[in-house]
Amino acid sequence: MVKHSVYRAIVLTFLLFLSGLALGCTQTRAESKMAKDFSLADLQGKIVSLSDYKGKPVILFFWATWCTYCRQEFPRLVEEHNVMVRKGIELLAIDIGEPKQRAENFLQGKNVGFPVLLDMDSKVAYANNLVGVPTFILIDAQGVVQATENGLPDDYAKILNIK
């Protein structure tokens, strides 16, 4: 089961790489659409739903421990999270296709202040049409997806209509 999830995640990353080459870019702006609700367990076993954040802008960060680019994003997210909180933006990190223990081992000592959710069967990733990791989905306070990006955009607050 774990092997299958790892292979699936590798294939997703490869497809993301190929799609970036085919489009000649690394970032894609999503057409505006309503975000799909989901419920996932966090590392403590608490169920968290996207609808829990209704009325607030949310950034979803889809990642995996084996992903080099995801690993590079984590220090920036930990640092940027304080700015996001001051601006009223919620950040949810969603680990895709990995067991809880692997995510916990990776996060040890990283002082992560935002929720880390477990999408062990990758259903939420598939429901959001992800083709690889890292993927950021920026959702405004009305629940509309404003952007889907391969990296956290520097102007994320502007994209979410936050001043």
PDB file of C-alpha atoms in Angstrom:
ATOM      1  CA  MET A   1       0.000   0.000   0.000  1.00  0.00           C
ATOM      2  CA  VAL A   2       2.775   2.436   0.955  1.00  0.00           C
ATOM      3  CA  LYS A   3       4.746   1.441  -2.151  1.00  0.00           C
ATOM      4  CA  HIS A   4       1.698   2.087  -4.321  1.00  0.00           C
ATOM      5  CA  SER A   5       1.247   5.548  -2.782  1.00  0.00           C
ATOM      6  CA  VAL A   6       4.889   6.430  -3.348  1.00  0.00           C
ATOM      7  CA  TYR A   7       4.700   5.329  -6.985  1.00  0.00           C
ATOM      8  CA  ARG A   8       1.485   7.305  -7.442  1.00  0.00           C
ATOM      9  CA  ALA A   9       3.106  10.418  -5.981  1.00  0.00           C
ATOM     10  CA  ILE A  10       6.168  10.017  -8.222  1.00  0.00           C
ATOM     11  CA  VAL A  11       3.937   9.725 -11.274  1.00  0.00           C
ATOM     12  CA  LEU A  12       2.013  12.854 -10.193  1.00  0.00           C
ATOM     13  CA  THR A  13       5.249  14.830  -9.898  1.00  0.00           C
ATOM     14  CA  PHE A  14       6.468  13.613 -13.282  1.00  0.00           C
ATOM     15  CA  LEU A  15       3.189  14.646 -14.893  1.00  0.00           C
ATOM     16  CA  LEU A  16       3.476  18.088 -13.312  1.00  0.00           C
ATOM     17  CA  PHE A  17       6.969  18.442 -14.744  1.00  0.00           C
ATOM     18  CA  LEU A  18       5.749  17.412 -18.200  1.00  0.00           C
ATOM     19  CA  SER A  19       2.748  19.729 -18.069  1.00  0.00           C
ATOM     20  CA  GLY A  20       5.051  22.621 -17.160  1.00  0.00           C
ATOM     21  CA  LEU A  21       7.268  21.829 -20.134  1.00  0.00           C
ATOM     22  CA  ALA A  22       4.305  21.537 -22.481  1.00  0.00           C
ATOM     23  CA  LEU A  23       2.884  24.864 -21.347  1.00  0.00           C
ATOM     24  CA  GLY A  24       6.276  26.552 -21.274  1.00  0.00           C
ATOM     25  CA  CYS A  25       5.680  27.826 -17.759  1.00  0.00           C
ATOM     26  CA  THR A  26       5.887  26.825 -14.128  1.00  0.00           C
ATOM     27  CA  GLN A  27       2.788  28.615 -12.880  1.00  0.00           C
ATOM     28  CA  THR A  28      -0.817  28.357 -13.951  1.00  0.00           C
ATOM     29  CA  ARG A  29      -3.703  30.573 -12.957  1.00  0.00           C
ATOM     30  CA  ALA A  30      -6.875  28.615 -12.363  1.00  0.00           C
ATOM     31  CA  GLU A  31     -10.223  29.593 -13.785  1.00  0.00           C
ATOM     32  CA  SER A  32     -12.370  30.924 -10.982  1.00  0.00           C
ATOM     33  CA  LYS A  33     -14.440  28.133  -9.487  1.00  0.00           C
ATOM     34  CA  MET A  34     -15.770  27.201  -6.095  1.00  0.00           C
ATOM     35  CA  ALA A  35     -13.385  25.230  -3.909  1.00  0.00           C
ATOM     36  CA  LYS A  36     -14.417  21.650  -3.195  1.00  0.00           C
ATOM     37  CA  ASP A  37     -15.028  20.897   0.460  1.00  0.00           C
ATOM     38  CA  PHE A  38     -13.114  18.047   2.081  1.00  0.00           C
ATOM     39  CA  SER A  39     -12.481  16.552   5.495  1.00  0.00           C
ATOM     40  CA  LEU A  40      -9.116  15.117   6.538  1.00  0.00           C
ATOM     41  CA  ALA A  41      -7.474  14.131   9.808  1.00  0.00           C
ATOM     42  CA  ASP A  42      -4.622  16.222  11.138  1.00  0.00           C
ATOM     43  CA  LEU A  43      -1.574  14.703  12.840  1.00  0.00           C
ATOM     44  CA  GLN A  44      -3.440  14.545  16.165  1.00  0.00           C
ATOM     45  CA  GLY A  45      -6.399  12.718  14.580  1.00  0.00           C
ATOM     46  CA  LYS A  46      -8.747  15.726  14.638  1.00  0.00           C
ATOM     47  CA  ILE A  47     -10.978  15.973  11.554  1.00  0.00           C
ATOM     48  CA  VAL A  48     -10.532  19.290   9.734  1.00  0.00           C
ATOM     49  CA  SER A  49     -12.791  20.420   6.894  1.00  0.00           C
ATOM     50  CA  LEU A  50     -12.241  23.210   4.414  1.00  0.00           C
ATOM     51  CA  SER A  51     -15.739  24.431   5.352  1.00  0.00           C
ATOM     52  CA  ASP A  52     -14.392  25.090   8.887  1.00  0.00           C
ATOM     53  CA  TYR A  53     -12.695  28.131   7.334  1.00  0.00           C
ATOM     54  CA  LYS A  54     -15.769  29.525   5.592  1.00  0.00           C
ATOM     55  CA  GLY A  55     -15.502  33.296   5.217  1.00  0.00           C
ATOM     56  CA  LYS A  56     -11.690  33.268   5.420  1.00  0.00           C
ATOM     57  CA  PRO A  57      -9.087  33.148   2.663  1.00  0.00           C
ATOM     58  CA  VAL A  58      -7.241  29.827   2.644  1.00  0.00           C
ATOM     59  CA  ILE A  59      -4.060  28.582   1.027  1.00  0.00           C
ATOM     60  CA  LEU A  60      -3.851  24.826   0.507  1.00  0.00           C
ATOM     61  CA  PHE A  61      -0.296  23.487   0.215  1.00  0.00           C
ATOM     62  CA  PHE A  62      -0.215  19.958  -1.234  1.00  0.00           C
ATOM     63  CA  TRP A  63       3.111  18.261  -0.553  1.00  0.00           C
ATOM     64  CA  ALA A  64       4.984  15.011   0.098  1.00  0.00           C
ATOM     65  CA  THR A  65       8.062  14.312   2.212  1.00  0.00           C
ATOM     66  CA  TRP A  66      10.040  12.872  -0.725  1.00  0.00           C
ATOM     67  CA  CYS A  67       9.492  15.984  -2.883  1.00  0.00           C
ATOM     68  CA  THR A  68      12.618  18.145  -3.031  1.00  0.00           C
ATOM     69  CA  TYR A  69      10.683  21.285  -3.981  1.00  0.00           C
ATOM     70  CA  CYS A  70       8.187  20.702  -1.149  1.00  0.00           C
ATOM     71  CA  ARG A  71      11.071  20.426   1.308  1.00  0.00           C
ATOM     72  CA  GLN A  72      12.407  23.739   0.016  1.00  0.00           C
ATOM     73  CA  GLU A  73       9.015  25.418   0.495  1.00  0.00           C
ATOM     74  CA  PHE A  74       8.630  24.428   4.164  1.00  0.00           C
ATOM     75  CA  PRO A  75      11.083  26.915   5.749  1.00  0.00           C
ATOM     76  CA  ARG A  76       9.519  29.754   3.741  1.00  0.00           C
ATOM     77  CA  LEU A  77       6.006  28.681   4.776  1.00  0.00           C
ATOM     78  CA  VAL A  78       6.961  28.441   8.445  1.00  0.00           C
ATOM     79  CA  GLU A  79       8.397  31.963   8.228  1.00  0.00           C
ATOM     80  CA  GLU A  80       5.588  33.388   6.061  1.00  0.00           C
ATOM     81  CA  HIS A  81       2.856  31.859   8.223  1.00  0.00           C
ATOM     82  CA  ASN A  82       3.100  34.716  10.761  1.00  0.00           C
ATOM     83  CA  VAL A  83       2.472  37.231   7.966  1.00  0.00           C
ATOM     84  CA  MET A  84      -0.470  35.150   6.727  1.00  0.00           C
ATOM     85  CA  VAL A  85      -1.995  35.060  10.221  1.00  0.00           C
ATOM     86  CA  ARG A  86      -1.730  38.862  10.527  1.00  0.00           C
ATOM     87  CA  LYS A  87      -3.505  39.203   7.177  1.00  0.00           C
ATOM     88  CA  GLY A  88      -6.238  36.739   8.187  1.00  0.00           C
ATOM     89  CA  ILE A  89      -5.135  34.027   5.756  1.00  0.00           C
ATOM     90  CA  GLU A  90      -5.326  30.379   6.787  1.00  0.00           C
ATOM     91  CA  LEU A  91      -2.694  27.886   5.632  1.00  0.00           C
ATOM     92  CA  LEU A  92      -3.384  24.151   5.449  1.00  0.00           C
ATOM     93  CA  ALA A  93      -0.561  21.773   4.488  1.00  0.00           C
ATOM     94  CA  ILE A  94      -1.886  18.539   2.978  1.00  0.00           C
ATOM     95  CA  ASP A  95       0.508  15.591   2.838  1.00  0.00           C
ATOM     96  CA  ILE A  96      -0.425  13.333  -0.075  1.00  0.00           C
ATOM     97  CA  GLY A  97      -0.280   9.548  -0.132  1.00  0.00           C
ATOM     98  CA  GLU A  98       1.980   8.951   2.849  1.00  0.00           C
ATOM     99  CA  PRO A  99       1.516   7.363   6.262  1.00  0.00           C
ATOM    100  CA  LYS A 100       1.219   9.620   9.304  1.00  0.00           C
ATOM    101  CA  GLN A 101       4.569   8.476  10.731  1.00  0.00           C
ATOM    102  CA  ARG A 102       6.479   9.619   7.642  1.00  0.00           C
ATOM    103  CA  ALA A 103       4.954  13.112   7.826  1.00  0.00           C
ATOM    104  CA  GLU A 104       5.603  13.313  11.579  1.00  0.00           C
ATOM    105  CA  ASN A 105       9.248  12.278  11.131  1.00  0.00           C
ATOM    106  CA  PHE A 106       9.767  14.930   8.455  1.00  0.00           C
ATOM    107  CA  LEU A 107       8.167  17.664  10.565  1.00  0.00           C
ATOM    108  CA  GLN A 108      10.138  16.955  13.763  1.00  0.00           C
ATOM    109  CA  GLY A 109      11.905  20.081  14.942  1.00  0.00           C
ATOM    110  CA  LYS A 110      10.457  22.302  12.199  1.00  0.00           C
ATOM    111  CA  ASN A 111       8.192  24.377  14.505  1.00  0.00           C
ATOM    112  CA  VAL A 112       5.240  24.235  12.105  1.00  0.00           C
ATOM    113  CA  GLY A 113       2.407  26.439  13.379  1.00  0.00           C
ATOM    114  CA  PHE A 114      -0.177  25.599  10.716  1.00  0.00           C
ATOM    115  CA  PRO A 115      -2.343  22.480  10.428  1.00  0.00           C
ATOM    116  CA  VAL A 116      -0.851  19.500   8.617  1.00  0.00           C
ATOM    117  CA  LEU A 117      -3.525  17.223   7.179  1.00  0.00           C
ATOM    118  CA  LEU A 118      -3.168  13.675   5.882  1.00  0.00           C
ATOM    119  CA  ASP A 119      -4.566  12.751   2.457  1.00  0.00           C
ATOM    120  CA  MET A 120      -3.297   9.169   2.710  1.00  0.00           C
ATOM    121  CA  ASP A 121      -5.475   7.841  -0.125  1.00  0.00           C
ATOM    122  CA  SER A 122      -4.898  10.962  -2.292  1.00  0.00           C
ATOM    123  CA  LYS A 123      -8.646  11.497  -2.774  1.00  0.00           C
ATOM    124  CA  VAL A 124      -8.491  15.219  -2.021  1.00  0.00           C
ATOM    125  CA  ALA A 125      -5.540  15.642  -4.385  1.00  0.00           C
ATOM    126  CA  TYR A 126      -7.425  13.845  -7.156  1.00  0.00           C
ATOM    127  CA  ALA A 127     -10.631  15.800  -6.463  1.00  0.00           C
ATOM    128  CA  ASN A 128      -8.611  18.998  -7.011  1.00  0.00           C
ATOM    129  CA  ASN A 129      -7.099  17.658 -10.261  1.00  0.00           C
ATOM    130  CA  LEU A 130      -3.538  17.887  -8.982  1.00  0.00           C
ATOM    131  CA  VAL A 131      -0.883  16.714 -11.379  1.00  0.00           C
ATOM    132  CA  GLY A 132       2.013  16.931  -8.944  1.00  0.00           C
ATOM    133  CA  VAL A 133       3.565  18.479  -5.881  1.00  0.00           C
ATOM    134  CA  PRO A 134       4.104  21.034  -4.632  1.00  0.00           C
ATOM    135  CA  THR A 135       0.780  22.633  -5.518  1.00  0.00           C
ATOM    136  CA  PHE A 136      -0.728  25.684  -3.885  1.00  0.00           C
ATOM    137  CA  ILE A 137      -4.435  26.414  -4.240  1.00  0.00           C
ATOM    138  CA  LEU A 138      -5.413  29.948  -3.234  1.00  0.00           C
ATOM    139  CA  ILE A 139      -9.047  30.268  -2.143  1.00  0.00           C
ATOM    140  CA  ASP A 140     -10.598  33.651  -1.363  1.00  0.00           C
ATOM    141  CA  ALA A 141     -12.985  34.400   1.521  1.00  0.00           C
ATOM    142  CA  GLN A 142     -15.986  33.621  -0.705  1.00  0.00           C
ATOM    143  CA  GLY A 143     -14.650  30.102  -1.358  1.00  0.00           C
ATOM    144  CA  VAL A 144     -13.583  30.814  -4.934  1.00  0.00           C
ATOM    145  CA  VAL A 145     -10.324  29.323  -6.210  1.00  0.00           C
ATOM    146  CA  GLN A 146      -8.299  32.304  -7.394  1.00  0.00           C
ATOM    147  CA  ALA A 147      -5.117  30.488  -8.419  1.00  0.00           C
ATOM    148  CA  THR A 148      -3.396  27.139  -8.596  1.00  0.00           C
ATOM    149  CA  GLU A 149       0.389  27.435  -8.545  1.00  0.00           C
ATOM    150  CA  ASN A 150       3.480  25.231  -8.346  1.00  0.00           C
ATOM    151  CA  GLY A 151       5.028  27.606  -5.799  1.00  0.00           C
ATOM    152  CA  LEU A 152       3.715  30.153  -3.329  1.00  0.00           C
ATOM    153  CA  PRO A 153       3.309  33.366  -5.336  1.00  0.00           C
ATOM    154  CA  ASP A 154       4.964  36.437  -3.843  1.00  0.00           C
ATOM    155  CA  ASP A 155       1.699  38.330  -4.415  1.00  0.00           C
ATOM    156  CA  TYR A 156      -0.529  35.708  -2.733  1.00  0.00           C
ATOM    157  CA  ALA A 157      -2.290  38.359  -0.605  1.00  0.00           C
ATOM    158  CA  LYS A 158      -3.122  40.420  -3.688  1.00  0.00           C
ATOM    159  CA  ILE A 159      -4.433  37.308  -5.468  1.00  0.00           C
ATOM    160  CA  LEU A 160      -6.681  36.675  -2.429  1.00  0.00           C
ATOM    161  CA  ASN A 161      -7.834  40.333  -2.452  1.00  0.00           C
ATOM    162  CA  ILE A 162      -6.112  41.068   0.883  1.00  0.00           C
ATOM    163  CA  LYS A 163      -4.443  44.419   1.469  1.00  0.00           C
TER     164      LYS A 163
END
